Structure formats: structure tokens, C-alpha cells
Amino acid sequence: MSSDASKTTFTLEQLKLHSQSDDCYLLLHGKVYNVTEFLDEHPGGDEVILAETGKDSTEAFEDVGHSDEARELLEKMFVGNFEGTVTDDKPGTKVLTPNGPVPVEEVKAKAKEAASSGSSISYFLPITFFVGYLAWRYFQ
Ligand code: HEM
């Protein structure tokens, strides 16, 4: 094979096409790995890996605290880079941001927060008037 994996890119849709035990890809840290041959050898079993297909499995992989040896195994399974963002916004899925994978709920909450940040003025004005009114009453 002469294909250069570092120049191959995968979209989420393409990644999802490789979610079976006889054709299994994983997305870790923005890179795509063909783990089909490794499924039977995985010390944690094949089921945990199959459950992580078709999405960003970085967090599941890191939560286990995999060793350096586990990370070295990845190199020879590398088949290409992940392109774009994980747009599937089912709860629990991750969105790939420049800071790494972030739960989609967090991204949405931040966007909401940013959209409503102008609302603090709507608290400030009535309070100012109320305090002013109390001061006026006090000095009568
Ligand atoms: C291609 C990706 C992966 C590779 C190369 C890999 C490799 C390994 C290796 C070598 C171990 C033995 C302990 C160690 O050296 O850290 C291990 C253990 C384990 N892995 Fe993975 N792993 C991969 C993906 C995953 C994923 C996606 C999960 C999902 C949660 C997972 C869950 C586990 C668990 C639970 C163990 C502990 C097994 C035990 O000690 O009973 N692994 N893995």
C-alpha cells in the first residue's frame, strides 16, 4: 500500500461507516485509527471499543488512563485525520473545539450564556431606581 495516512481525512459520516467488529475505526485526539485487528487483543475487551465507534472516543480512552505502551500501539493503526467537527448533537457527544473535545451541552450552554450576557443591565436599572426611592423616602 502506498497511501499516505497523514493526508487522508475522515468526516463523521465516513467514520460511522466503520462501526462493526469486522471493520472498526476509532476517533482519538482528532486522529482516526483502524482498530479492527486489535479488537481481539484489547485487554479491556472488544465491547468497550465497539461502544465508542462513530463518535469521539478520546474521553473514554483517557478516562481509563491508558499506558504509554497502549499509546504506542496506536501509531501503526493510524489511517487518517478527522476533518471538521462532530456535529451530531445527541446528549453526551463531543464537539471538537480548538481546545479539544467538549461535551455538546457545554458548548450550547456557553453559547446561551454569551447570548444573554446583555441582560445584567435589566437587573441593574430597577435596583438603582429602588435604592434611589428608598433614599428619597429616608430623607423626607
Ligand atoms: C485503539 C485504542 C485502544 C488501545 C490501543 C488500547 C489499549 C489498551 C491496553 C494496551 C490496555 C492494557 C493496559 C494499558 O497498557 O494501559 C488497555 C486496557 C483497557 N482499555 Fe483500552 N485501548 C484502546 C481503546 C479503548 C477504549 C476506547 C476504551 C473504552 C472505554 C478502552 C478501555 C479499556 C479498559 C477498561 C482497560 C482495562 C482493562 C483491565 O485492566 O481490565 N480502551 N487498553
PDB file of C-alpha atoms and ligand atoms in Angstrom:
ATOM      1  CA  MET A   1       0.000   0.000   0.000  1.00  0.00           C
ATOM      2  CA  SER A   2       1.354   3.384  -0.926  1.00  0.00           C
ATOM      3  CA  SER A   3      -1.415   5.561   0.546  1.00  0.00           C
ATOM      4  CA  ASP A   4      -0.220   8.291   2.910  1.00  0.00           C
ATOM      5  CA  ALA A   5      -2.420   8.150   6.028  1.00  0.00           C
ATOM      6  CA  SER A   6      -1.473  11.647   7.180  1.00  0.00           C
ATOM      7  CA  LYS A   7      -3.115  13.067   4.031  1.00  0.00           C
ATOM      8  CA  THR A   8      -6.302  11.017   4.352  1.00  0.00           C
ATOM      9  CA  THR A   9      -9.208  12.729   6.078  1.00  0.00           C
ATOM     10  CA  PHE A  10     -12.447  11.384   7.515  1.00  0.00           C
ATOM     11  CA  THR A  11     -15.753  13.109   8.137  1.00  0.00           C
ATOM     12  CA  LEU A  12     -18.135  11.984  10.897  1.00  0.00           C
ATOM     13  CA  GLU A  13     -20.299  10.263   8.286  1.00  0.00           C
ATOM     14  CA  GLN A  14     -17.302   8.315   6.941  1.00  0.00           C
ATOM     15  CA  LEU A  15     -16.216   7.396  10.459  1.00  0.00           C
ATOM     16  CA  LYS A  16     -19.663   5.970  11.200  1.00  0.00           C
ATOM     17  CA  LEU A  17     -19.335   3.591   8.251  1.00  0.00           C
ATOM     18  CA  HIS A  18     -16.642   1.709  10.223  1.00  0.00           C
ATOM     19  CA  SER A  19     -18.543   0.732  13.365  1.00  0.00           C
ATOM     20  CA  GLN A  20     -18.602  -3.074  13.117  1.00  0.00           C
ATOM     21  CA  SER A  21     -16.387  -5.749  14.630  1.00  0.00           C
ATOM     22  CA  ASP A  22     -15.057  -6.678  11.145  1.00  0.00           C
ATOM     23  CA  ASP A  23     -14.459  -3.030  10.191  1.00  0.00           C
ATOM     24  CA  CYS A  24     -13.824  -0.846  13.198  1.00  0.00           C
ATOM     25  CA  TYR A  25     -12.369   2.675  13.350  1.00  0.00           C
ATOM     26  CA  LEU A  26     -11.884   4.900  16.418  1.00  0.00           C
ATOM     27  CA  LEU A  27     -11.525   8.681  16.653  1.00  0.00           C
ATOM     28  CA  LEU A  28      -8.977   9.736  19.279  1.00  0.00           C
ATOM     29  CA  HIS A  29      -7.479  13.221  19.634  1.00  0.00           C
ATOM     30  CA  GLY A  30      -8.582  14.215  16.130  1.00  0.00           C
ATOM     31  CA  LYS A  31      -6.975  11.140  14.557  1.00  0.00           C
ATOM     32  CA  VAL A  32      -8.662   8.077  13.102  1.00  0.00           C
ATOM     33  CA  TYR A  33      -7.401   4.557  13.851  1.00  0.00           C
ATOM     34  CA  ASN A  34      -8.311   1.229  12.267  1.00  0.00           C
ATOM     35  CA  VAL A  35      -8.609  -0.990  15.347  1.00  0.00           C
ATOM     36  CA  THR A  36     -10.254  -3.984  13.604  1.00  0.00           C
ATOM     37  CA  GLU A  37      -7.272  -6.323  14.045  1.00  0.00           C
ATOM     38  CA  PHE A  38      -6.711  -5.073  17.578  1.00  0.00           C
ATOM     39  CA  LEU A  39     -10.250  -5.794  18.885  1.00  0.00           C
ATOM     40  CA  ASP A  40      -9.424  -9.393  19.888  1.00  0.00           C
ATOM     41  CA  GLU A  41      -6.169  -8.336  21.543  1.00  0.00           C
ATOM     42  CA  HIS A  42      -7.558  -5.422  23.577  1.00  0.00           C
ATOM     43  CA  PRO A  43      -7.041  -6.155  27.316  1.00  0.00           C
ATOM     44  CA  GLY A  44     -10.255  -4.256  28.081  1.00  0.00           C
ATOM     45  CA  GLY A  45     -12.260  -6.388  25.618  1.00  0.00           C
ATOM     46  CA  ASP A  46     -13.811  -5.606  22.247  1.00  0.00           C
ATOM     47  CA  GLU A  47     -17.183  -4.427  23.564  1.00  0.00           C
ATOM     48  CA  VAL A  48     -15.883  -1.228  25.163  1.00  0.00           C
ATOM     49  CA  ILE A  49     -14.192  -0.290  21.884  1.00  0.00           C
ATOM     50  CA  LEU A  50     -17.243  -1.120  19.755  1.00  0.00           C
ATOM     51  CA  ALA A  51     -19.337   1.083  22.057  1.00  0.00           C
ATOM     52  CA  GLU A  52     -17.063   4.018  21.210  1.00  0.00           C
ATOM     53  CA  THR A  53     -17.283   3.840  17.413  1.00  0.00           C
ATOM     54  CA  GLY A  54     -18.860   6.550  15.265  1.00  0.00           C
ATOM     55  CA  LYS A  55     -18.029   9.304  17.756  1.00  0.00           C
ATOM     56  CA  ASP A  56     -15.109  10.940  19.517  1.00  0.00           C
ATOM     57  CA  SER A  57     -13.760   8.295  21.909  1.00  0.00           C
ATOM     58  CA  THR A  58     -10.978  10.473  23.333  1.00  0.00           C
ATOM     59  CA  GLU A  59     -12.588  10.918  26.740  1.00  0.00           C
ATOM     60  CA  ALA A  60     -13.410   7.213  27.180  1.00  0.00           C
ATOM     61  CA  PHE A  61      -9.821   6.353  26.202  1.00  0.00           C
ATOM     62  CA  GLU A  62      -8.286   8.938  28.553  1.00  0.00           C
ATOM     63  CA  ASP A  63     -10.619   8.107  31.473  1.00  0.00           C
ATOM     64  CA  VAL A  64      -9.115   4.605  31.580  1.00  0.00           C
ATOM     65  CA  GLY A  65      -5.627   6.093  31.957  1.00  0.00           C
ATOM     66  CA  HIS A  66      -4.072   4.019  29.178  1.00  0.00           C
ATOM     67  CA  SER A  67      -0.329   3.413  29.423  1.00  0.00           C
ATOM     68  CA  ASP A  68       2.390   4.715  27.079  1.00  0.00           C
ATOM     69  CA  GLU A  69       2.539   1.196  25.605  1.00  0.00           C
ATOM     70  CA  ALA A  70      -1.158   1.487  24.698  1.00  0.00           C
ATOM     71  CA  ARG A  71      -0.447   4.828  23.003  1.00  0.00           C
ATOM     72  CA  GLU A  72       2.464   3.362  21.057  1.00  0.00           C
ATOM     73  CA  LEU A  73       0.184   0.621  19.724  1.00  0.00           C
ATOM     74  CA  LEU A  74      -1.973   3.334  18.199  1.00  0.00           C
ATOM     75  CA  GLU A  75       0.729   4.508  15.783  1.00  0.00           C
ATOM     76  CA  LYS A  76       0.527   1.525  13.491  1.00  0.00           C
ATOM     77  CA  MET A  77      -3.284   1.690  13.405  1.00  0.00           C
ATOM     78  CA  PHE A  78      -3.376   5.326  12.211  1.00  0.00           C
ATOM     79  CA  VAL A  79      -5.342   5.688   8.976  1.00  0.00           C
ATOM     80  CA  GLY A  80      -6.043   9.429   8.731  1.00  0.00           C
ATOM     81  CA  ASN A  81      -7.060  12.702  10.333  1.00  0.00           C
ATOM     82  CA  PHE A  82     -10.548  13.679  11.382  1.00  0.00           C
ATOM     83  CA  GLU A  83     -11.983  16.510   9.371  1.00  0.00           C
ATOM     84  CA  GLY A  84     -14.391  19.114  10.706  1.00  0.00           C
ATOM     85  CA  THR A  85     -16.462  18.869  13.841  1.00  0.00           C
ATOM     86  CA  VAL A  86     -18.594  16.202  15.441  1.00  0.00           C
ATOM     87  CA  THR A  87     -21.929  17.751  14.500  1.00  0.00           C
ATOM     88  CA  ASP A  88     -24.101  15.028  15.945  1.00  0.00           C
ATOM     89  CA  ASP A  89     -25.577  16.777  18.979  1.00  0.00           C
ATOM     90  CA  LYS A  90     -27.135  13.861  20.840  1.00  0.00           C
ATOM     91  CA  PRO A  91     -26.525  14.330  24.615  1.00  0.00           C
ATOM     92  CA  GLY A  92     -23.121  13.070  25.597  1.00  0.00           C
ATOM     93  CA  THR A  93     -21.456  13.541  22.216  1.00  0.00           C
ATOM     94  CA  LYS A  94     -18.402  15.722  21.981  1.00  0.00           C
ATOM     95  CA  VAL A  95     -17.713  18.687  19.769  1.00  0.00           C
ATOM     96  CA  LEU A  96     -14.113  19.027  18.656  1.00  0.00           C
ATOM     97  CA  THR A  97     -13.053  22.577  19.504  1.00  0.00           C
ATOM     98  CA  PRO A  98      -9.564  24.139  19.239  1.00  0.00           C
ATOM     99  CA  ASN A  99      -9.240  23.311  22.979  1.00  0.00           C
ATOM    100  CA  GLY A 100     -10.057  19.643  22.413  1.00  0.00           C
ATOM    101  CA  PRO A 101     -13.283  17.670  22.661  1.00  0.00           C
ATOM    102  CA  VAL A 102     -16.014  19.392  24.669  1.00  0.00           C
ATOM    103  CA  PRO A 103     -19.443  17.934  25.555  1.00  0.00           C
ATOM    104  CA  VAL A 104     -22.069  19.381  23.236  1.00  0.00           C
ATOM    105  CA  GLU A 105     -24.173  20.502  26.247  1.00  0.00           C
ATOM    106  CA  GLU A 106     -21.276  22.664  27.447  1.00  0.00           C
ATOM    107  CA  VAL A 107     -20.886  24.296  24.042  1.00  0.00           C
ATOM    108  CA  LYS A 108     -24.602  25.060  23.916  1.00  0.00           C
ATOM    109  CA  ALA A 109     -24.622  26.439  27.478  1.00  0.00           C
ATOM    110  CA  LYS A 110     -21.701  28.744  26.652  1.00  0.00           C
ATOM    111  CA  ALA A 111     -23.452  29.997  23.527  1.00  0.00           C
ATOM    112  CA  LYS A 112     -26.613  30.678  25.563  1.00  0.00           C
ATOM    113  CA  GLU A 113     -24.631  32.480  28.242  1.00  0.00           C
ATOM    114  CA  ALA A 114     -22.933  34.664  25.622  1.00  0.00           C
ATOM    115  CA  ALA A 115     -26.303  35.480  24.043  1.00  0.00           C
ATOM    116  CA  SER A 116     -27.839  36.582  27.352  1.00  0.00           C
ATOM    117  CA  SER A 117     -24.856  38.469  28.791  1.00  0.00           C
ATOM    118  CA  GLY A 118     -26.532  41.805  27.924  1.00  0.00           C
ATOM    119  CA  SER A 119     -29.296  41.066  30.411  1.00  0.00           C
ATOM    120  CA  SER A 120     -27.363  42.229  33.519  1.00  0.00           C
ATOM    121  CA  ILE A 121     -28.441  45.806  32.726  1.00  0.00           C
ATOM    122  CA  SER A 122     -32.048  44.715  33.210  1.00  0.00           C
ATOM    123  CA  TYR A 123     -31.250  43.904  36.874  1.00  0.00           C
ATOM    124  CA  PHE A 124     -29.074  46.930  37.426  1.00  0.00           C
ATOM    125  CA  LEU A 125     -31.578  49.609  36.400  1.00  0.00           C
ATOM    126  CA  PRO A 126     -34.563  48.607  38.638  1.00  0.00           C
ATOM    127  CA  ILE A 127     -32.224  48.132  41.625  1.00  0.00           C
ATOM    128  CA  THR A 128     -30.765  51.605  41.074  1.00  0.00           C
ATOM    129  CA  PHE A 129     -34.264  53.106  40.981  1.00  0.00           C
ATOM    130  CA  PHE A 130     -35.323  51.180  44.077  1.00  0.00           C
ATOM    131  CA  VAL A 131     -32.293  52.292  46.074  1.00  0.00           C
ATOM    132  CA  GLY A 132     -32.921  55.850  44.881  1.00  0.00           C
ATOM    133  CA  TYR A 133     -36.546  55.625  46.021  1.00  0.00           C
ATOM    134  CA  LEU A 134     -35.514  54.342  49.478  1.00  0.00           C
ATOM    135  CA  ALA A 135     -33.019  57.202  49.813  1.00  0.00           C
ATOM    136  CA  TRP A 136     -35.680  59.710  48.819  1.00  0.00           C
ATOM    137  CA  ARG A 137     -38.126  58.257  51.412  1.00  0.00           C
ATOM    138  CA  TYR A 138     -35.422  58.340  54.075  1.00  0.00           C
ATOM    139  CA  PHE A 139     -34.715  61.999  53.603  1.00  0.00           C
ATOM    140  CA  GLN A 140     -38.437  63.060  53.615  1.00  0.00           C
TER     141      GLN A 140
HETATM  142  C1  HEM B   1      -7.226   1.736  19.840  1.00  0.00           C
HETATM  143  C2  HEM B   1      -7.438   2.212  21.016  1.00  0.00           C
HETATM  144  C3  HEM B   1      -7.031   1.483  22.239  1.00  0.00           C
HETATM  145  C4  HEM B   1      -5.863   0.866  22.535  1.00  0.00           C
HETATM  146  C5  HEM B   1      -4.605   0.765  21.673  1.00  0.00           C
HETATM  147  C6  HEM B   1      -5.999   0.291  23.865  1.00  0.00           C
HETATM  148  C7  HEM B   1      -5.038  -0.430  24.519  1.00  0.00           C
HETATM  149  C8  HEM B   1      -5.132  -0.932  25.798  1.00  0.00           C
HETATM  150  C9  HEM B   1      -4.090  -1.574  26.525  1.00  0.00           C
HETATM  151  C10 HEM B   1      -2.679  -1.874  25.995  1.00  0.00           C
HETATM  152  C11 HEM B   1      -4.573  -1.879  27.744  1.00  0.00           C
HETATM  153  C12 HEM B   1      -3.801  -2.545  28.934  1.00  0.00           C
HETATM  154  C13 HEM B   1      -3.483  -1.502  29.975  1.00  0.00           C
HETATM  155  C14 HEM B   1      -2.590  -0.401  29.437  1.00  0.00           C
HETATM  156  O1  HEM B   1      -1.492  -0.706  28.925  1.00  0.00           O
HETATM  157  O2  HEM B   1      -2.990   0.789  29.531  1.00  0.00           O
HETATM  158  C15 HEM B   1      -5.949  -1.444  27.776  1.00  0.00           C
HETATM  159  C16 HEM B   1      -6.790  -1.600  28.859  1.00  0.00           C
HETATM  160  C17 HEM B   1      -8.081  -1.140  28.901  1.00  0.00           C
HETATM  161  N1  HEM B   1      -8.734  -0.434  27.930  1.00  0.00           N
HETATM  162 FE1  HEM B   1      -8.017   0.055  26.122  1.00  0.00          FE
HETATM  163  N2  HEM B   1      -7.248   0.581  24.341  1.00  0.00           N
HETATM  164  C18 HEM B   1      -7.906   1.311  23.381  1.00  0.00           C
HETATM  165  C19 HEM B   1      -9.171   1.840  23.437  1.00  0.00           C
HETATM  166  C20 HEM B   1     -10.003   1.744  24.498  1.00  0.00           C
HETATM  167  C21 HEM B   1     -11.306   2.342  24.579  1.00  0.00           C
HETATM  168  C22 HEM B   1     -11.972   3.233  23.506  1.00  0.00           C
HETATM  169  C23 HEM B   1     -11.820   2.002  25.758  1.00  0.00           C
HETATM  170  C24 HEM B   1     -13.174   2.428  26.209  1.00  0.00           C
HETATM  171  C25 HEM B   1     -13.521   2.684  27.399  1.00  0.00           C
HETATM  172  C26 HEM B   1     -10.845   1.158  26.455  1.00  0.00           C
HETATM  173  C27 HEM B   1     -10.988   0.593  27.699  1.00  0.00           C
HETATM  174  C28 HEM B   1     -10.022  -0.146  28.363  1.00  0.00           C
HETATM  175  C29 HEM B   1     -10.195  -0.714  29.680  1.00  0.00           C
HETATM  176  C30 HEM B   1     -11.476  -0.647  30.519  1.00  0.00           C
HETATM  177  C31 HEM B   1      -8.991  -1.322  30.011  1.00  0.00           C
HETATM  178  C32 HEM B   1      -8.660  -2.013  31.336  1.00  0.00           C
HETATM  179  C33 HEM B   1      -8.744  -3.484  31.209  1.00  0.00           C
HETATM  180  C34 HEM B   1      -8.406  -4.163  32.536  1.00  0.00           C
HETATM  181  O3  HEM B   1      -7.370  -3.817  33.104  1.00  0.00           O
HETATM  182  O4  HEM B   1      -9.176  -4.995  32.949  1.00  0.00           O
HETATM  183  N3  HEM B   1      -9.734   1.032  25.651  1.00  0.00           N
HETATM  184  N4  HEM B   1      -6.276  -0.864  26.592  1.00  0.00           N
END
